[in-house]
């Protein structure tokens, strides 16, 4: 969820920062760059072979056979027939590279075509094609290559075919997997509705999206193919005498390995250099092309959001009577040179048994605020730079990691939007609740199971004993969300942070879940921080509401007062732009423009650029959140009076 | 009534779509699921038919059948009297178009907006380059986007802008009917209004007919002229929008309306839940809503009620043996 918030923050950054080019990323990777240099030298030498002053690679000279390294006129010595090794090495590299690269290209084209067709057509065609590919894979590759060469006869071109065929499954399976995923995407349906036929869809819609994968697979297999070529030639099935390639040179050297080890060592070293440089480049290309690796999403998640040193702490004392008392909370995302103030100084107070609705659009910072409380914002890029997070008088921002671990899931529990994503798909829900209980309470398994069943009854799941053994996907969305709530309640929390818990649910189920949460908080004196974008949901459950815009709270007060007569124009517009049931004739007033990017907030009011009541003084200085009328606080210099509408 | 039937644009008769079924290699029966079952529906020219229902009720399957992305297992869809199954996908796509729920994933990330918008003009209408360019300018202006956006890629757009591109793509082939499958539910609330207002204006300017599918009753009420409520693959109630929201006759419609959250309304907590959907692989006999229904009678568990006018209003059809009486609403 935070990454979604972060993505939203990035998406809104204007002007768009150009991503570094693939080549720049590749060169930035030192190992890949080194590989590129080595391979460049080797390929350069191989390409230049005809114009280099080399001896004839096939000219024998028995008088100077087995010359050592650095012999006169033979830099790398001669082989058993007196042929110049340097010359054979460079000509042989040329042959090996050509065979390896063309075999890879053939395998890539044929394999990708099979994968594309199988993945897109699906059904029976997919079955037949992939079973053939499986058959090809089930054969030991060297045996298959041998069989192919045995049928076609030894020779370089036949070895090339053999290696290409052997490697077709590798591409076919990879590309099919991606195509299957792409073929179900909506833009493929859209292309069909645009009148494109299957072939055109494969060529113009799917192929551009799988091309990066083909390139990645290609770059990581070329090295392997060159090795295989060498292997076949070493066995005498590839290049035929007197033609040199790296594998046959290795084979020739083997016979005199003890008397003249350099003869086999030199081509061996060359194979090693080529393959390792290609592999380094391949890894570099993969890292540069894979968007997940590029964004650093695969970095190890930290236990807790980083806290800035020194932390900018407000001096006001914490309210020990309140369950939650947040003052001046600031969370930044530091991405490259940009700093996004996702949460820019937020104050929240929730008393026991109270529900605060935190309302805002995507990117307003409401989820980041909630995740910051328990240090759930991933670092990097998230960092808490200021504020105190008071939980019953204790400051969580400066608490030890061990303390946070104890509080998570016990005194402070979360309920998220998508229970299918937060429940483990492979464990039955009973075990997951038991685990949640036993993480914090010294209960035996059977005691915990009893408690878990009680919890399921509490959240009104029919047949709780039976449902304990259900896997998450076997339950409906509403039941799953009830299970999440049961888990949140497992250790008698005092604060529940619910992040859009009903957004993914149907209206009838949504009403049930809201009712359940409402009853639970009254019965158990739970404080609830309820995050949503829906004013209808807010008025159902929240006592107070706080409206967020561009990382700051712009209005807060009792729910009924805020909904009936908001003081801030943004709140008014947000209420007015949503259709309300029973008022079909109401004109929907769209909010003009877009929120400002939180890495370049304007001076003064963030909403000024979109506000119909804007005055010159809105764009200067810091505007404070202060009381406008009975209990209603707004961050606005020209607030709306009760009953006043926007012109 | 004859005047109305003349304006009938789309006629759906006994449309069914079943998934699964058949037998495995060893003769074992595979489970079968009926997503849409024997559904009949008429679409009048110029109306906006709102289709509401909860997830799994078959509304998206119906939408895909209407635009020809999926083929019915049984039944017919006729457009202007012509059977769509015989017409072929291209002919259907030229007349019936579709707007997707997720605007970003319905645009190919590797194509420019120009390529995306030109595709229907080229492949469905076979227009030449000059004509395409002329129409493209008009289209991009119609959906309030700037011409320089044409050379950009989908990831550069916000959700609202991307949905306007999605709408432009649907309109590129100049269709008669546009099927909108949850067109605003993936958008932020402040952007929803922009898109809804745009849809309203385009309908007026181009004389379009909409099928507007949504789970959000407030949105459906604000855009629709007529509403159809779907439950478990079948229509349970159809009526003019005003009538259905003012006086729902089917208990399920009543439940939907009562469940909706309305800003400024706080309900007294009601005990008990609203029940769960029936198992689609093992549907109950009779009315699918009967197990959850407080008005259910013996016959509801035995026979399937037909969708018919059960009161004086010939426009208000309900599939219920024991509909909520009109008097209950006054």
PDB file of C-alpha atoms in Angstrom, chain A residues 42-284:
ATOM      1  CA  UNK A  42      37.515 -10.310 -28.461  1.00  0.00           C
ATOM      2  CA  UNK A  43      34.832  -9.546 -31.034  1.00  0.00           C
ATOM      3  CA  UNK A  44      36.978  -6.771 -32.502  1.00  0.00           C
ATOM      4  CA  UNK A  45      39.906  -9.130 -32.943  1.00  0.00           C
ATOM      5  CA  UNK A  46      37.686 -11.835 -34.431  1.00  0.00           C
ATOM      6  CA  UNK A  47      36.103  -9.428 -36.881  1.00  0.00           C
ATOM      7  CA  UNK A  48      39.459  -8.015 -37.886  1.00  0.00           C
ATOM      8  CA  UNK A  49      41.004 -11.464 -38.468  1.00  0.00           C
ATOM      9  CA  UNK A  50      41.243 -11.130 -42.293  1.00  0.00           C
ATOM     10  CA  UNK A  51      43.137  -7.857 -42.096  1.00  0.00           C
ATOM     11  CA  UNK A  52      45.380  -8.694 -39.162  1.00  0.00           C
ATOM     12  CA  UNK A  53      48.950  -9.752 -40.019  1.00  0.00           C
ATOM     13  CA  UNK A  54      48.368 -13.368 -39.043  1.00  0.00           C
ATOM     14  CA  UNK A  55      49.957 -16.531 -40.343  1.00  0.00           C
ATOM     15  CA  UNK A  56      47.782 -18.938 -42.342  1.00  0.00           C
ATOM     16  CA  UNK A  57      45.889 -20.840 -39.628  1.00  0.00           C
ATOM     17  CA  UNK A  58      45.916 -24.063 -41.562  1.00  0.00           C
ATOM     18  CA  UNK A  59      49.533 -24.002 -42.822  1.00  0.00           C
ATOM     19  CA  UNK A  60      51.388 -26.924 -41.226  1.00  0.00           C
ATOM     20  CA  UNK A  61      55.083 -26.701 -40.416  1.00  0.00           C
ATOM     21  CA  UNK A  62      56.291 -29.979 -38.880  1.00  0.00           C
ATOM     22  CA  UNK A  63      59.758 -28.493 -38.372  1.00  0.00           C
ATOM     23  CA  UNK A  64      58.440 -26.074 -35.791  1.00  0.00           C
ATOM     24  CA  UNK A  65      55.832 -28.262 -34.115  1.00  0.00           C
ATOM     25  CA  UNK A  66      54.976 -27.726 -30.443  1.00  0.00           C
ATOM     26  CA  UNK A  67      56.825 -24.429 -30.237  1.00  0.00           C
ATOM     27  CA  UNK A  68      56.495 -22.860 -26.754  1.00  0.00           C
ATOM     28  CA  UNK A  69      54.906 -19.517 -25.927  1.00  0.00           C
ATOM     29  CA  UNK A  70      56.679 -16.433 -27.226  1.00  0.00           C
ATOM     30  CA  UNK A  71      58.636 -18.451 -29.768  1.00  0.00           C
ATOM     31  CA  UNK A  72      59.977 -16.309 -32.615  1.00  0.00           C
ATOM     32  CA  UNK A  73      57.238 -15.669 -35.207  1.00  0.00           C
ATOM     33  CA  UNK A  74      54.755 -17.657 -33.121  1.00  0.00           C
ATOM     34  CA  UNK A  75      53.592 -15.543 -30.180  1.00  0.00           C
ATOM     35  CA  UNK A  76      51.446 -18.276 -28.664  1.00  0.00           C
ATOM     36  CA  UNK A  77      53.513 -21.140 -30.004  1.00  0.00           C
ATOM     37  CA  UNK A  78      52.469 -23.859 -32.459  1.00  0.00           C
ATOM     38  CA  UNK A  79      50.426 -27.015 -32.176  1.00  0.00           C
ATOM     39  CA  UNK A  80      51.238 -30.642 -32.930  1.00  0.00           C
ATOM     40  CA  UNK A  81      51.188 -29.951 -36.684  1.00  0.00           C
ATOM     41  CA  UNK A  82      53.210 -26.753 -36.346  1.00  0.00           C
ATOM     42  CA  UNK A  83      50.268 -24.446 -37.014  1.00  0.00           C
ATOM     43  CA  UNK A  84      50.356 -20.956 -35.498  1.00  0.00           C
ATOM     44  CA  UNK A  85      48.139 -20.981 -32.376  1.00  0.00           C
ATOM     45  CA  UNK A  86      47.513 -17.229 -32.262  1.00  0.00           C
ATOM     46  CA  UNK A  87      46.185 -17.280 -35.787  1.00  0.00           C
ATOM     47  CA  UNK A  88      44.067 -20.366 -35.138  1.00  0.00           C
ATOM     48  CA  UNK A  89      42.801 -18.842 -31.910  1.00  0.00           C
ATOM     49  CA  UNK A  90      41.540 -15.696 -33.573  1.00  0.00           C
ATOM     50  CA  UNK A  91      40.075 -17.472 -36.604  1.00  0.00           C
ATOM     51  CA  UNK A  92      38.601 -20.105 -34.304  1.00  0.00           C
ATOM     52  CA  UNK A  93      37.026 -17.496 -32.063  1.00  0.00           C
ATOM     53  CA  UNK A  94      35.467 -16.003 -35.147  1.00  0.00           C
ATOM     54  CA  UNK A  95      33.905 -19.312 -36.048  1.00  0.00           C
ATOM     55  CA  UNK A  96      32.774 -20.122 -32.500  1.00  0.00           C
ATOM     56  CA  UNK A  97      31.197 -16.716 -32.008  1.00  0.00           C
ATOM     57  CA  UNK A  98      29.417 -16.846 -35.346  1.00  0.00           C
ATOM     58  CA  UNK A  99      28.024 -20.309 -34.632  1.00  0.00           C
ATOM     59  CA  UNK A 100      27.036 -19.510 -31.047  1.00  0.00           C
ATOM     60  CA  UNK A 101      25.356 -16.214 -31.883  1.00  0.00           C
ATOM     61  CA  UNK A 102      23.495 -17.511 -34.915  1.00  0.00           C
ATOM     62  CA  UNK A 103      22.330 -20.606 -33.007  1.00  0.00           C
ATOM     63  CA  UNK A 104      21.032 -18.310 -30.259  1.00  0.00           C
ATOM     64  CA  UNK A 105      19.231 -16.112 -32.751  1.00  0.00           C
ATOM     65  CA  UNK A 106      17.624 -19.086 -34.463  1.00  0.00           C
ATOM     66  CA  UNK A 107      16.573 -20.553 -31.117  1.00  0.00           C
ATOM     67  CA  UNK A 108      15.235 -17.154 -30.020  1.00  0.00           C
ATOM     68  CA  UNK A 109      13.175 -16.605 -33.152  1.00  0.00           C
ATOM     69  CA  UNK A 110      11.750 -20.134 -33.340  1.00  0.00           C
ATOM     70  CA  UNK A 111      11.278 -20.543 -29.586  1.00  0.00           C
ATOM     71  CA  UNK A 112       9.669 -17.135 -29.121  1.00  0.00           C
ATOM     72  CA  UNK A 113       7.325 -17.721 -32.038  1.00  0.00           C
ATOM     73  CA  UNK A 114       6.208 -21.041 -30.555  1.00  0.00           C
ATOM     74  CA  UNK A 115       5.828 -19.451 -27.118  1.00  0.00           C
ATOM     75  CA  UNK A 116       3.822 -16.526 -28.469  1.00  0.00           C
ATOM     76  CA  UNK A 117       1.439 -18.697 -30.452  1.00  0.00           C
ATOM     77  CA  UNK A 118       0.980 -21.258 -27.665  1.00  0.00           C
ATOM     78  CA  UNK A 119       0.437 -18.603 -25.030  1.00  0.00           C
ATOM     79  CA  UNK A 120      -1.973 -16.535 -27.070  1.00  0.00           C
ATOM     80  CA  UNK A 121      -3.997 -19.358 -28.641  1.00  0.00           C
ATOM     81  CA  UNK A 122      -4.304 -21.293 -25.382  1.00  0.00           C
ATOM     82  CA  UNK A 123      -6.460 -24.406 -25.178  1.00  0.00           C
ATOM     83  CA  UNK A 124      -5.563 -27.353 -27.346  1.00  0.00           C
ATOM     84  CA  UNK A 125      -2.912 -25.634 -29.497  1.00  0.00           C
ATOM     85  CA  UNK A 126      -1.109 -24.616 -26.316  1.00  0.00           C
ATOM     86  CA  UNK A 127      -1.306 -28.161 -24.954  1.00  0.00           C
ATOM     87  CA  UNK A 128       0.058 -29.784 -28.111  1.00  0.00           C
ATOM     88  CA  UNK A 129       2.869 -27.268 -28.672  1.00  0.00           C
ATOM     89  CA  UNK A 130       4.023 -27.284 -25.067  1.00  0.00           C
ATOM     90  CA  UNK A 131       3.942 -31.092 -24.788  1.00  0.00           C
ATOM     91  CA  UNK A 132       6.212 -31.253 -27.856  1.00  0.00           C
ATOM     92  CA  UNK A 133       8.509 -28.759 -26.198  1.00  0.00           C
ATOM     93  CA  UNK A 134       8.456 -30.839 -23.011  1.00  0.00           C
ATOM     94  CA  UNK A 135       9.431 -33.861 -25.048  1.00  0.00           C
ATOM     95  CA  UNK A 136      12.390 -31.967 -26.473  1.00  0.00           C
ATOM     96  CA  UNK A 137      13.399 -30.879 -22.958  1.00  0.00           C
ATOM     97  CA  UNK A 138      13.106 -34.335 -21.484  1.00  0.00           C
ATOM     98  CA  UNK A 139      15.963 -35.559 -23.726  1.00  0.00           C
ATOM     99  CA  UNK A 140      19.479 -35.072 -22.355  1.00  0.00           C
ATOM    100  CA  UNK A 141      20.612 -32.206 -24.534  1.00  0.00           C
ATOM    101  CA  UNK A 142      23.969 -33.643 -25.519  1.00  0.00           C
ATOM    102  CA  UNK A 143      22.286 -36.888 -26.579  1.00  0.00           C
ATOM    103  CA  UNK A 144      19.786 -34.955 -28.645  1.00  0.00           C
ATOM    104  CA  UNK A 145      22.542 -32.928 -30.264  1.00  0.00           C
ATOM    105  CA  UNK A 146      24.437 -36.127 -30.953  1.00  0.00           C
ATOM    106  CA  UNK A 147      21.356 -37.696 -32.506  1.00  0.00           C
ATOM    107  CA  UNK A 148      20.773 -34.672 -34.715  1.00  0.00           C
ATOM    108  CA  UNK A 149      24.411 -34.607 -35.809  1.00  0.00           C
ATOM    109  CA  UNK A 150      24.279 -38.374 -36.375  1.00  0.00           C
ATOM    110  CA  UNK A 151      21.329 -37.940 -38.723  1.00  0.00           C
ATOM    111  CA  UNK A 152      22.580 -34.862 -40.546  1.00  0.00           C
ATOM    112  CA  UNK A 153      26.281 -35.851 -40.415  1.00  0.00           C
ATOM    113  CA  UNK A 154      29.092 -34.018 -38.630  1.00  0.00           C
ATOM    114  CA  UNK A 155      29.858 -30.439 -39.626  1.00  0.00           C
ATOM    115  CA  UNK A 156      29.676 -26.966 -38.218  1.00  0.00           C
ATOM    116  CA  UNK A 157      26.338 -26.050 -39.800  1.00  0.00           C
ATOM    117  CA  UNK A 158      24.724 -29.237 -38.535  1.00  0.00           C
ATOM    118  CA  UNK A 159      26.119 -28.598 -35.047  1.00  0.00           C
ATOM    119  CA  UNK A 160      24.585 -25.135 -35.274  1.00  0.00           C
ATOM    120  CA  UNK A 161      21.162 -26.614 -36.071  1.00  0.00           C
ATOM    121  CA  UNK A 162      21.501 -29.108 -33.256  1.00  0.00           C
ATOM    122  CA  UNK A 163      22.339 -26.439 -30.700  1.00  0.00           C
ATOM    123  CA  UNK A 164      19.560 -24.157 -31.920  1.00  0.00           C
ATOM    124  CA  UNK A 165      16.951 -26.931 -31.703  1.00  0.00           C
ATOM    125  CA  UNK A 166      18.140 -27.996 -28.281  1.00  0.00           C
ATOM    126  CA  UNK A 167      17.698 -24.467 -26.980  1.00  0.00           C
ATOM    127  CA  UNK A 168      14.293 -23.753 -28.510  1.00  0.00           C
ATOM    128  CA  UNK A 169      12.383 -24.988 -25.396  1.00  0.00           C
ATOM    129  CA  UNK A 170      14.197 -22.512 -23.218  1.00  0.00           C
ATOM    130  CA  UNK A 171      12.756 -19.579 -25.164  1.00  0.00           C
ATOM    131  CA  UNK A 172       9.404 -21.189 -25.857  1.00  0.00           C
ATOM    132  CA  UNK A 173       8.631 -21.795 -22.201  1.00  0.00           C
ATOM    133  CA  UNK A 174       9.821 -18.416 -21.019  1.00  0.00           C
ATOM    134  CA  UNK A 175       7.923 -16.478 -23.655  1.00  0.00           C
ATOM    135  CA  UNK A 176       4.786 -18.583 -23.349  1.00  0.00           C
ATOM    136  CA  UNK A 177       4.555 -17.834 -19.645  1.00  0.00           C
ATOM    137  CA  UNK A 178       4.680 -14.097 -20.228  1.00  0.00           C
ATOM    138  CA  UNK A 179       2.323 -14.259 -23.199  1.00  0.00           C
ATOM    139  CA  UNK A 180      -0.303 -16.122 -21.188  1.00  0.00           C
ATOM    140  CA  UNK A 181      -0.289 -13.276 -18.675  1.00  0.00           C
ATOM    141  CA  UNK A 182      -0.389 -10.600 -21.362  1.00  0.00           C
ATOM    142  CA  UNK A 183      -3.123 -12.261 -23.415  1.00  0.00           C
ATOM    143  CA  UNK A 184      -5.573 -11.787 -20.553  1.00  0.00           C
ATOM    144  CA  UNK A 185      -4.764  -8.134 -20.080  1.00  0.00           C
ATOM    145  CA  UNK A 186      -7.400  -5.586 -20.912  1.00  0.00           C
ATOM    146  CA  UNK A 187      -5.407  -3.866 -23.627  1.00  0.00           C
ATOM    147  CA  UNK A 188      -5.542  -7.064 -25.654  1.00  0.00           C
ATOM    148  CA  UNK A 189      -9.347  -7.000 -25.417  1.00  0.00           C
ATOM    149  CA  UNK A 190      -9.178  -3.356 -26.415  1.00  0.00           C
ATOM    150  CA  UNK A 191      -7.090  -4.261 -29.467  1.00  0.00           C
ATOM    151  CA  UNK A 192      -9.664  -6.883 -30.445  1.00  0.00           C
ATOM    152  CA  UNK A 193     -12.371  -4.272 -30.184  1.00  0.00           C
ATOM    153  CA  UNK A 194     -10.240  -2.043 -32.387  1.00  0.00           C
ATOM    154  CA  UNK A 195     -10.629  -4.634 -35.118  1.00  0.00           C
ATOM    155  CA  UNK A 196      -7.175  -6.200 -34.939  1.00  0.00           C
ATOM    156  CA  UNK A 197      -6.904  -9.860 -35.905  1.00  0.00           C
ATOM    157  CA  UNK A 198      -4.942 -12.469 -33.908  1.00  0.00           C
ATOM    158  CA  UNK A 199      -1.751 -12.206 -35.957  1.00  0.00           C
ATOM    159  CA  UNK A 200      -1.742  -8.448 -35.780  1.00  0.00           C
ATOM    160  CA  UNK A 201      -2.352  -8.574 -32.022  1.00  0.00           C
ATOM    161  CA  UNK A 202       0.564 -10.976 -31.592  1.00  0.00           C
ATOM    162  CA  UNK A 203       2.843  -8.823 -33.685  1.00  0.00           C
ATOM    163  CA  UNK A 204       1.897  -5.322 -32.630  1.00  0.00           C
ATOM    164  CA  UNK A 205       0.475  -5.696 -29.128  1.00  0.00           C
ATOM    165  CA  UNK A 206       2.169  -8.656 -27.460  1.00  0.00           C
ATOM    166  CA  UNK A 207       5.579  -8.825 -29.133  1.00  0.00           C
ATOM    167  CA  UNK A 208       6.649  -5.292 -28.062  1.00  0.00           C
ATOM    168  CA  UNK A 209       5.860  -6.260 -24.484  1.00  0.00           C
ATOM    169  CA  UNK A 210       7.811  -9.531 -24.523  1.00  0.00           C
ATOM    170  CA  UNK A 211      10.788  -8.166 -26.453  1.00  0.00           C
ATOM    171  CA  UNK A 212      12.705  -7.142 -23.308  1.00  0.00           C
ATOM    172  CA  UNK A 213      12.334 -10.693 -21.994  1.00  0.00           C
ATOM    173  CA  UNK A 214      13.560 -12.138 -25.276  1.00  0.00           C
ATOM    174  CA  UNK A 215      16.604  -9.869 -25.141  1.00  0.00           C
ATOM    175  CA  UNK A 216      17.297 -10.790 -21.534  1.00  0.00           C
ATOM    176  CA  UNK A 217      16.985 -14.508 -22.260  1.00  0.00           C
ATOM    177  CA  UNK A 218      19.154 -14.127 -25.347  1.00  0.00           C
ATOM    178  CA  UNK A 219      21.896 -12.297 -23.487  1.00  0.00           C
ATOM    179  CA  UNK A 220      22.030 -14.944 -20.801  1.00  0.00           C
ATOM    180  CA  UNK A 221      22.042 -17.903 -23.235  1.00  0.00           C
ATOM    181  CA  UNK A 222      24.600 -16.836 -25.836  1.00  0.00           C
ATOM    182  CA  UNK A 223      27.460 -17.812 -23.532  1.00  0.00           C
ATOM    183  CA  UNK A 224      25.933 -21.192 -22.924  1.00  0.00           C
ATOM    184  CA  UNK A 225      25.476 -21.766 -26.652  1.00  0.00           C
ATOM    185  CA  UNK A 226      29.132 -20.991 -27.307  1.00  0.00           C
ATOM    186  CA  UNK A 227      30.079 -23.549 -24.686  1.00  0.00           C
ATOM    187  CA  UNK A 228      27.828 -26.113 -26.307  1.00  0.00           C
ATOM    188  CA  UNK A 229      29.324 -25.425 -29.731  1.00  0.00           C
ATOM    189  CA  UNK A 230      32.767 -25.947 -28.262  1.00  0.00           C
ATOM    190  CA  UNK A 231      31.566 -29.139 -26.630  1.00  0.00           C
ATOM    191  CA  UNK A 232      30.294 -30.614 -29.902  1.00  0.00           C
ATOM    192  CA  UNK A 233      33.444 -29.609 -31.745  1.00  0.00           C
ATOM    193  CA  UNK A 234      35.576 -31.075 -28.950  1.00  0.00           C
ATOM    194  CA  UNK A 235      33.802 -34.371 -29.568  1.00  0.00           C
ATOM    195  CA  UNK A 236      34.647 -34.070 -33.247  1.00  0.00           C
ATOM    196  CA  UNK A 237      31.054 -33.456 -34.310  1.00  0.00           C
ATOM    197  CA  UNK A 238      31.389 -29.777 -35.076  1.00  0.00           C
ATOM    198  CA  UNK A 239      34.164 -28.118 -37.012  1.00  0.00           C
ATOM    199  CA  UNK A 240      35.996 -30.612 -39.251  1.00  0.00           C
ATOM    200  CA  UNK A 241      39.771 -30.508 -39.769  1.00  0.00           C
ATOM    201  CA  UNK A 242      41.552 -28.487 -40.756  1.00  0.00           C
ATOM    202  CA  UNK A 243      39.093 -25.732 -39.844  1.00  0.00           C
ATOM    203  CA  UNK A 244      39.784 -24.217 -36.426  1.00  0.00           C
ATOM    204  CA  UNK A 245      37.229 -23.437 -33.809  1.00  0.00           C
ATOM    205  CA  UNK A 246      37.699 -23.173 -30.059  1.00  0.00           C
ATOM    206  CA  UNK A 247      36.247 -26.578 -29.327  1.00  0.00           C
ATOM    207  CA  UNK A 248      38.280 -28.480 -31.937  1.00  0.00           C
ATOM    208  CA  UNK A 249      41.455 -26.680 -30.788  1.00  0.00           C
ATOM    209  CA  UNK A 250      40.720 -27.877 -27.306  1.00  0.00           C
ATOM    210  CA  UNK A 251      40.267 -31.384 -28.678  1.00  0.00           C
ATOM    211  CA  UNK A 252      43.578 -31.237 -30.562  1.00  0.00           C
ATOM    212  CA  UNK A 253      45.331 -29.947 -27.467  1.00  0.00           C
ATOM    213  CA  UNK A 254      44.011 -32.754 -25.330  1.00  0.00           C
ATOM    214  CA  UNK A 255      46.253 -35.288 -27.115  1.00  0.00           C
ATOM    215  CA  UNK A 256      49.396 -33.436 -26.119  1.00  0.00           C
ATOM    216  CA  UNK A 257      48.142 -32.067 -22.852  1.00  0.00           C
ATOM    217  CA  UNK A 258      51.092 -33.264 -20.754  1.00  0.00           C
ATOM    218  CA  UNK A 259      53.878 -32.368 -23.165  1.00  0.00           C
ATOM    219  CA  UNK A 260      52.454 -28.988 -24.263  1.00  0.00           C
ATOM    220  CA  UNK A 261      49.659 -27.853 -21.910  1.00  0.00           C
ATOM    221  CA  UNK A 262      49.475 -24.359 -23.431  1.00  0.00           C
ATOM    222  CA  UNK A 263      47.917 -25.735 -26.610  1.00  0.00           C
ATOM    223  CA  UNK A 264      44.715 -26.629 -24.792  1.00  0.00           C
ATOM    224  CA  UNK A 265      45.065 -23.887 -22.198  1.00  0.00           C
ATOM    225  CA  UNK A 266      44.919 -21.035 -24.677  1.00  0.00           C
ATOM    226  CA  UNK A 267      41.567 -21.873 -26.324  1.00  0.00           C
ATOM    227  CA  UNK A 268      40.219 -22.857 -22.906  1.00  0.00           C
ATOM    228  CA  UNK A 269      41.108 -19.446 -21.575  1.00  0.00           C
ATOM    229  CA  UNK A 270      39.497 -17.790 -24.570  1.00  0.00           C
ATOM    230  CA  UNK A 271      36.233 -19.739 -24.020  1.00  0.00           C
ATOM    231  CA  UNK A 272      36.322 -18.716 -20.388  1.00  0.00           C
ATOM    232  CA  UNK A 273      36.819 -15.043 -21.257  1.00  0.00           C
ATOM    233  CA  UNK A 274      34.016 -15.004 -23.826  1.00  0.00           C
ATOM    234  CA  UNK A 275      31.503 -16.816 -21.673  1.00  0.00           C
ATOM    235  CA  UNK A 276      32.154 -14.886 -18.498  1.00  0.00           C
ATOM    236  CA  UNK A 277      32.058 -11.527 -20.250  1.00  0.00           C
ATOM    237  CA  UNK A 278      28.772 -12.446 -21.952  1.00  0.00           C
ATOM    238  CA  UNK A 279      27.318 -13.599 -18.660  1.00  0.00           C
ATOM    239  CA  UNK A 280      28.319 -10.381 -16.934  1.00  0.00           C
ATOM    240  CA  UNK A 281      26.742  -8.339 -19.715  1.00  0.00           C
ATOM    241  CA  UNK A 282      23.657 -10.549 -19.633  1.00  0.00           C
ATOM    242  CA  UNK A 283      23.191  -9.974 -15.921  1.00  0.00           C
ATOM    243  CA  UNK A 284      23.721  -6.268 -16.456  1.00  0.00           C
TER     244      UNK A 284
END
